Amino acid sequence: MAILRVLTSLLLLFSSFNFSHSLYEDQVGLMDWHQQYIGKVKQAVFQTQKAGRKRVIVSTDENVVASLDLRRGEIFWRKVLGAKDSVDEIALALGKYVITLSSEGSVLRAWNLPDGLMVWESFLTGSESSKPLLLVPETLKVDKDSVILVYGCGSLHAISSIDGEVLWSKDLATEGILVQQLIYNDENDFVYAVGFDGVSKFHLYQINAKNGELLKHNSAAYPGGFSGEMLLVTKDRLVTLDSSRSTVVAIEISEEKIVFEPTQVSDLQDVSGTAVLLPAKLAGIFAVKVNTVILFVKVTNFGKLELVDKLDHTVAVSDALSFSEGQQAFALVQHEGSKIDLTIKLNNDWSSNLLKESINMDQDRGVVQKMFINNYIRTDRSYGFRALLVMEDHSLLLVQQGEIVWSREDSLASVIDVTTSELPVEKDGVSVAKVEHSLFDWLQGHLLKLKGTLMLATPDEVVAIQKMRLQSSEKSKMTRDHNGFRKLLIVLTRAGKVFALHTGDGRIIWSQLLHTLRKTGSCESPSGLKLLQWQVPHHHAMDENPSVLVTGRCGVTSDSPGVLSIVDAYSGKEVNSFSSIHSIVQVIPLPYTDSKERRLHLLIDDVKRAHLYPQTSEAVEIFKSEFTNIYWYSVEENNGILRGHAVKSNCILDVADEYCFETRDLWSVVFPSESEKIITTVTRKLNEVVHTQAKVIADEDVMFKYISKNILFVATVSPKATGEIGSVTPEESSLVVYLIDTITGRILHRMTHHGSQGPVHAVLSENWVVYHYFNLRAHRYEMSVIEIYDQSRADNKDVLKLVFGKHNLTSPISSYSRPDVVTKSQSYFFTHSVKTIAVTSTAKGITSRQLLVGTIGDQVLALDKRFLDPRRSLNPTAAEKEEGIIPLTDSLPILPQSYVTHALKVENLRGIEVIPAKLESTTLIFAYGVDLFFTRLAPSRTYDSLTEDFSYALLLITIVALVVAIFVTWILSERKELQEKWR
Amino acid sequence: MKSLTLLLLLVFSLSIPNSLSFQSDELLIEDEEFVKSPDLSRPSISPLTRKTVSDSGSDSKVQFVLEHAFGDSEFTPAGTFSARLKTWSHGGQTLTKLRFSRKDLSREDKESFKTLLEGDDFYRIRVPSNVISPPGRDYIISSVKARCLPQTGLDEHFVIHMDGVNILGVNYGSLAVCQYPRQYKLPSKWAFTSHTVLKSTEQAPRTPAFSEDIGSTEIGGEDEGVKPLERSFWAKYWMYLIPLGLIVMNAVTQAMNMPEEQAGGQPASQPQQVNGPLPRGPGSRR
């Protein structure tokens, strides 16, 4: 009987949950959009011979292998390898397979060229890591089987291209020699493996390509030593640099001997500085970069070096391409103001150009970083060339006949940070009617919808309805809407480019390659850090534009100088910028704004000085008045120390700086280094709104939530257990979680999970924290919840006291008062491993919350917070059920309908950004990884608005019909009364 | 005299479990065992007398210093914590019976404290992070606005979070509410009343594991398909059904008013009634 009751209650429950967030098939794409990207291209191979569909195969920095349509740039297929499985080399084999070498030369895969299905996969083993090399000789056959040569993990492998079987392998790393080049000699089926041993000795292995037999091993020492890089110039000549990088050493190899021919760089051209070999493979020619010039040097038949040209360093060079018998060509790209010059030259003839084109190029794309060329036969039977360009902003362009055929904005595959901006307010001048359809169109559209609803529409009309819904101009307008669904998503990418995307359809409104984040002489490796809202005008919304602050640093370490840019959110123009300022370790947006509604920010540098922005005297005044109430904390993950800080006084520097402040330590929490290591810290989102302070529980009791903006969740694990799951026994590993007040450093709660291990993903909201970890004892992932309640206000329950005013509800809350808190917690099993967790947030915080779990399958799962209620019990009482408490289960349900991303995947999902809409029931969700996905979600259904497919026409018709019916019946009854009276 | 000592002993043995109420039950039982041994509890009754008691078996006495600073001044010793270090058979060590004795404030200290009160500045304390080999890796610092401390005297509460012999953090402050803007008030008595509590970690509740009920969840999950359909039908078409109902009602009242033989107006509403359930069903039915 009890089971039955549980069953029915479960049934009720699931039924109420399910349809709260599921989607009909025809609703896909109505309020969500999905964009696919590939990332910055590393390597490209063209496949244009005889194939009907011309395509280019690319590998990228985001570990993607993709086949792109050469005509439009669309993705035919795309494979995203794991985060640690970076692609080293790609090649084509047998004309039908794409061969990829990844994970530092240890995994070789073959993909079917037309559809991207994996044909075979081969794991190569070896003794040590080395530079991975891939060679696909076309003519080499072993038992009618084409062979792929791979040098990886210190061994040379020959692999069958049919099934990926390792035919032979030869360990070359035993003597400490690192192979730099593989050279295949097709005359006698030899493979030369050449490399260095340490710095001074050059080695040459001659190996029989048929069976892997080592035929000969030559070595020779060069007194100057080698720098490590090597280029194959002709079949028997290599070029390298000596250890001082001032001499080019040409190496002639033959079966008998090794001959070194050194030439000073200064002899070639009167330049000084260290030389770098460019990796472009140009037959007979090589390119050396010295300071800011690139020297093109020809190697003559007798090993003599001859300078052929000297060009500016911004030039990009492609590899040589053989296009007709014995003819080889390569391409050069030079920047010329707003244009680029593409030159194709024949290898053996520098003076004349095969082709010279000038292409208009957007300044916003920066310089050309890589170029790949391909030839085709023109209609007049002459040779034409097309070039694939990889730009500084990671975009990919195809150039042909002096025009950009297509371009892809692939920096959007590497989003670092996201923020939002409101769209401009609708001004009086802009007429709505222009954007809206005319009344007739509007009515027609609704009639069509009505037909659809009544199932009267023909298939053609259904298509028309679908199209109309997708293209509804309403959602992609450039003005603010009443519901707050239309916004600008401002994203910062790894390339240093900032984009503004429209939430309606995901189109790019503007993009800007920030000059502060571009590589310059003073800033060698710039990287973006954070994107923050700088100015959000409310009072001056009509005449001031909002702007965002981009922070970044020049270099990898935290002490490298920082850069700041302020970008207008409507136009993308850089309003202000600071380059090479103090280092930036932490950016703290303060809850104060100046008279122009610019937010005050505190930037902490690596010597713990605080710098105030914007740098105006007004900002300093505001800051000084709130001086004593500003606190922040820092996490030293490597040391295992948390520290709290406050501002002390102005900096004592040689040059007076009124915007710089000294800080002091207020508190510290030191985790014992032998037993605990910090792995995760999470705080509440700054803009979160909590509606109800108290929670009424079943027995009409009240619990007060402990709501503090200053709670920090910290998870630590045993130092041993920081590795992979399963590398430690349950006894050795434990997970400790903390809730810490960041003003005073009080540990509010501390709890140990024995036998558990990270990685920990957590989210903190309102008065609760939910975290995900691995339970080693149960061999399963778990999710736990901790809710924290304030006991000091628990006395306020007495009605009499409330009436007589003897309550402390109105008293302000201070961190310096001793907190009196109780916590409740519970754990559940969860099937998936998790990439990231977020929580929905709405404008007023009334709507119940859902957890957004980024699963390992790159999807976003919405999980009702009610499943993670620590008060769930096995047999809830009737009152508890009424309150919405779900009977306890040991694991959390994963309902297929509750995937927010429905059938789509956000490849390499990295983050989920939640933005509250103006409409209380709705929240906007933006998930990013290699792909971008945006949707609207209503955790408790759209209780405050009609659904999109609501048919107004049907309602109108019904009303009209009703009115008519009333009149008809009224007339009838009148008539009848009259008749009765006449009787 | 003897009865007095006994009484004190009794009082103490009662007070110990109270002060340690935050620790797990396991520890408490052990503590009570110690209390029974008479010579341990006696010297610590008066907080100001400090004495190192000879080691007995696996436990020993440890002491560590509390230092304080006024605002940004240097840290100076302010008192001593003494506790019993219990070594467990499995190698772990825990502190029990923590006691604190504070030094009296010197004249300069009082002056500096007054300036703190005037400036609403921080009174800072620190303890070593490792009690056996102080200061361990780093000091644990905690601070409080000086104006939060004065009540009748100077009221301070330490909650020390321990893990074995390591101190993780100290919650320091007074019980009183202390919100901004804080009142400037001098203490009537220049002596600290100190309260100390030791806290160790809590165990996380175990994940409930029951195998039979998983089955029932799944059954519940399978059946759920039928219900939402019914609901959504009403939810989706209420706006058509209500007017329809009104029409029907209207028609019925009309019919009631009409004599039986004259039913001429009715047929108009009848076909609509038939049409009622026809509108597009939810997507899955198609």
Short mmCIF file of C-alpha atoms in Angstrom, two decimals, chain A residues 3 6-7 10-12 14-16 18-19 24 26 452-455 625-626 628-629 631 638-641 643 646 648 664-676 736 738 744-754 771 773 775 780 782 811-818 823 825-829 874 888-891 895 897 941 946 949-951 954-955 958 961-962 965-966 969-970 972-973 976 979-980 983, chain B residues 71-72 119-122 124-125 129-130 137-145 148 157 159-180 182 199-211 213-214 216-217 219-221 223-225 227-229 231-232 235-240 243-244 246-247 250-251 254 257-259 261-262 264-265 272 278-284 286:
data_model
loop_
_atom_site.label_atom_id
_atom_site.label_comp_id
_atom_site.label_asym_id
_atom_site.label_seq_id
_atom_site.Cartn_x
_atom_site.Cartn_y
_atom_site.Cartn_z
CA ILE A 3 4.62 1.56 -2.18
CA VAL A 6 4.91 6.50 -3.13
CA LEU A 7 4.30 5.50 -6.68
CA LEU A 10 6.08 10.12 -7.77
CA LEU A 11 3.83 9.93 -10.75
CA LEU A 12 2.23 13.22 -9.85
CA PHE A 14 7.17 13.71 -12.48
CA SER A 15 4.15 14.72 -14.40
CA SER A 16 4.34 18.20 -12.94
CA ASN A 18 8.23 17.08 -16.99
CA PHE A 19 6.37 19.43 -19.01
CA TYR A 24 7.69 20.49 -29.09
CA ASP A 26 8.34 22.55 -34.12
CA GLY A 452 -1.94 25.51 -38.40
CA THR A 453 -3.58 25.24 -35.01
CA LEU A 454 -6.75 23.81 -36.51
CA MET A 455 -4.66 21.38 -38.57
CA SER A 625 33.88 57.98 1.90
CA GLU A 626 33.37 54.20 1.74
CA THR A 628 36.35 51.53 5.75
CA ASN A 629 33.67 49.30 4.30
CA TYR A 631 36.96 44.28 2.00
CA ASN A 638 49.43 26.76 -4.33
CA ASN A 639 50.06 27.76 -0.73
CA GLY A 640 46.67 26.70 0.53
CA ILE A 641 46.03 30.05 2.20
CA ARG A 643 43.53 35.95 3.06
CA ALA A 646 41.19 45.92 3.44
CA LYS A 648 44.93 51.06 4.40
CA ARG A 664 46.61 45.20 4.75
CA ASP A 665 45.79 41.65 5.74
CA LEU A 666 42.82 41.26 8.03
CA TRP A 667 42.53 37.55 8.35
CA SER A 668 43.96 34.35 7.05
CA VAL A 669 42.93 30.74 6.92
CA VAL A 670 45.78 28.30 6.49
CA PHE A 671 44.96 24.81 5.29
CA PRO A 672 47.38 22.15 6.51
CA SER A 673 49.56 21.43 3.51
CA GLU A 674 49.98 17.75 4.34
CA SER A 675 46.29 16.97 4.32
CA GLU A 676 44.43 19.56 2.28
CA VAL A 736 36.61 18.85 2.89
CA TYR A 738 34.05 24.99 3.84
CA THR A 744 35.93 38.29 8.83
CA GLY A 745 37.36 34.98 7.72
CA ARG A 746 35.00 33.05 9.93
CA ILE A 747 34.56 29.42 9.05
CA LEU A 748 30.80 29.09 9.11
CA HIS A 749 30.69 25.44 8.23
CA ARG A 750 33.17 22.70 7.64
CA MET A 751 32.39 19.17 6.56
CA THR A 752 34.42 16.16 5.49
CA HIS A 753 33.48 13.63 2.84
CA HIS A 754 35.68 10.62 3.48
CA TYR A 771 28.69 20.63 -5.48
CA TYR A 773 32.47 15.24 -6.79
CA ASN A 775 32.71 9.09 -4.27
CA ARG A 780 29.90 6.94 -8.42
CA GLU A 782 27.71 12.46 -6.19
CA SER A 811 18.11 45.43 12.40
CA PRO A 812 20.87 45.52 9.82
CA ILE A 813 23.05 42.51 9.40
CA SER A 814 26.76 42.83 9.98
CA SER A 815 29.51 40.35 9.43
CA TYR A 816 31.00 41.43 12.73
CA SER A 817 28.04 40.13 14.64
CA ARG A 818 28.59 36.56 15.62
CA THR A 823 23.25 23.89 8.16
CA SER A 825 22.94 18.83 3.94
CA GLN A 826 22.30 15.75 1.90
CA SER A 827 24.04 13.85 -0.88
CA TYR A 828 22.71 12.07 -3.95
CA PHE A 829 24.24 9.99 -6.67
CA LEU A 874 11.88 8.73 2.50
CA LEU A 888 14.00 10.77 -1.09
CA THR A 889 15.74 8.79 -3.78
CA ASP A 890 19.40 7.88 -3.74
CA SER A 891 20.11 9.27 -7.15
CA LEU A 895 14.99 13.18 -17.67
CA GLN A 897 13.16 16.13 -21.81
CA ARG A 941 6.81 27.89 -16.93
CA LEU A 946 1.18 34.02 -23.06
CA ASP A 949 2.27 30.35 -30.41
CA PHE A 950 -0.81 31.78 -28.76
CA SER A 951 -3.28 32.43 -31.56
CA LEU A 954 -8.54 32.47 -32.91
CA LEU A 955 -9.32 34.40 -29.75
CA THR A 958 -14.15 33.37 -30.91
CA ALA A 961 -18.54 34.61 -32.91
CA LEU A 962 -19.72 35.01 -29.36
CA ALA A 965 -24.26 34.49 -31.21
CA ILE A 966 -25.46 36.81 -28.45
CA THR A 969 -30.11 34.70 -29.75
CA TRP A 970 -31.19 38.12 -28.49
CA LEU A 972 -34.55 35.37 -31.66
CA SER A 973 -35.76 35.75 -28.13
CA LYS A 976 -40.35 34.96 -29.79
CA GLN A 979 -44.97 36.27 -30.97
CA GLU A 980 -45.98 35.21 -27.48
CA ARG A 983 -50.87 35.15 -29.23
CA GLY B 71 45.77 48.62 13.91
CA ASP B 72 48.93 48.24 11.90
CA GLY B 119 39.52 55.58 14.80
CA ASP B 120 37.16 52.59 14.48
CA ASP B 121 40.20 50.55 13.49
CA PHE B 122 40.99 46.89 13.63
CA ARG B 124 44.09 42.03 15.20
CA ILE B 125 45.15 38.74 16.72
CA SER B 129 48.98 27.49 12.26
CA ASN B 130 50.72 24.53 13.86
CA ARG B 137 53.48 27.52 7.62
CA ASP B 138 52.03 30.88 8.41
CA TYR B 139 50.18 32.68 11.16
CA ILE B 140 46.42 32.56 11.34
CA ILE B 141 45.30 36.14 11.51
CA SER B 142 41.91 37.31 12.57
CA SER B 143 40.71 40.81 13.22
CA VAL B 144 37.72 42.63 14.49
CA LYS B 145 36.72 46.25 14.60
CA CYS B 148 32.84 45.57 18.57
CA HIS B 157 35.07 34.73 21.79
CA VAL B 159 36.25 29.63 17.87
CA ILE B 160 39.32 27.72 16.81
CA HIS B 161 38.96 25.35 13.88
CA MET B 162 41.44 22.53 14.24
CA ASP B 163 42.57 19.65 12.14
CA GLY B 164 44.85 17.45 14.23
CA VAL B 165 47.55 19.76 15.46
CA ASN B 166 46.92 22.34 12.78
CA ILE B 167 44.84 25.42 13.28
CA LEU B 168 42.91 26.30 10.15
CA GLY B 169 41.18 29.43 11.18
CA VAL B 170 40.03 31.44 14.14
CA ASN B 171 36.64 33.10 14.37
CA TYR B 172 37.27 36.01 16.63
CA GLY B 173 34.86 38.57 17.93
CA SER B 174 32.25 39.27 20.50
CA LEU B 175 28.69 38.08 20.73
CA ALA B 176 27.20 41.51 20.49
CA VAL B 177 25.60 42.88 17.36
CA CYS B 178 28.02 45.24 15.80
CA GLN B 179 26.89 46.96 12.69
CA TYR B 180 28.05 50.03 10.87
CA ARG B 182 29.54 51.59 15.26
CA LYS B 199 35.89 22.93 16.57
CA SER B 200 36.79 20.06 14.38
CA THR B 201 35.30 18.97 11.11
CA GLU B 202 31.88 17.43 10.74
CA GLN B 203 31.22 14.26 8.89
CA ALA B 204 29.15 14.56 5.79
CA PRO B 205 25.92 12.58 5.93
CA ARG B 206 26.13 9.44 3.90
CA THR B 207 24.35 9.19 0.63
CA PRO B 208 21.17 7.20 1.10
CA ALA B 209 21.44 3.89 -0.70
CA PHE B 210 18.39 1.77 -1.25
CA SER B 211 18.06 -0.49 -4.16
CA ASP B 213 13.08 2.06 -4.47
CA ILE B 214 15.04 2.77 -7.56
CA SER B 216 9.66 2.27 -8.28
CA THR B 217 11.15 5.56 -9.40
CA ILE B 219 8.09 2.86 -12.98
CA GLY B 220 6.92 6.28 -11.97
CA GLY B 221 9.04 7.75 -14.67
CA ASP B 223 3.94 6.22 -16.59
CA GLU B 224 4.32 9.92 -16.62
CA GLY B 225 3.67 10.25 -20.34
CA LYS B 227 -0.90 12.78 -17.58
CA PRO B 228 0.73 15.84 -19.03
CA LEU B 229 -1.18 15.32 -22.25
CA ARG B 231 -3.35 18.66 -18.63
CA SER B 232 -1.85 20.44 -21.50
CA ALA B 235 -4.17 24.37 -20.45
CA LYS B 236 -3.87 25.00 -24.15
CA TYR B 237 -7.51 25.19 -25.14
CA TRP B 238 -9.22 26.70 -22.13
CA MET B 239 -9.82 29.89 -24.04
CA TYR B 240 -11.85 28.02 -26.63
CA PRO B 243 -16.61 30.46 -24.65
CA LEU B 244 -17.96 27.20 -26.00
CA LEU B 246 -20.84 29.86 -22.40
CA ILE B 247 -22.49 29.40 -25.75
CA ASN B 250 -26.61 30.46 -23.25
CA ALA B 251 -28.32 28.11 -25.62
CA GLN B 254 -32.65 29.97 -24.21
CA ASN B 257 -37.22 29.92 -21.75
CA MET B 258 -38.70 28.57 -24.96
CA PRO B 259 -41.72 26.42 -24.98
CA GLU B 261 -42.62 23.11 -29.57
CA GLN B 262 -40.43 26.05 -30.68
CA GLY B 264 -35.94 26.61 -33.94
CA GLY B 265 -32.96 28.48 -32.51
CA GLN B 272 -20.44 23.41 -32.56
CA LEU B 278 -11.59 18.34 -32.67
CA PRO B 279 -8.89 21.05 -32.47
CA ARG B 280 -5.29 20.07 -32.96
CA GLY B 281 -4.06 17.71 -30.34
CA PRO B 282 -0.58 17.96 -28.87
CA GLY B 283 2.23 17.23 -31.27
CA SER B 284 2.74 13.64 -30.28
CA ARG B 286 -0.08 13.58 -35.01
#
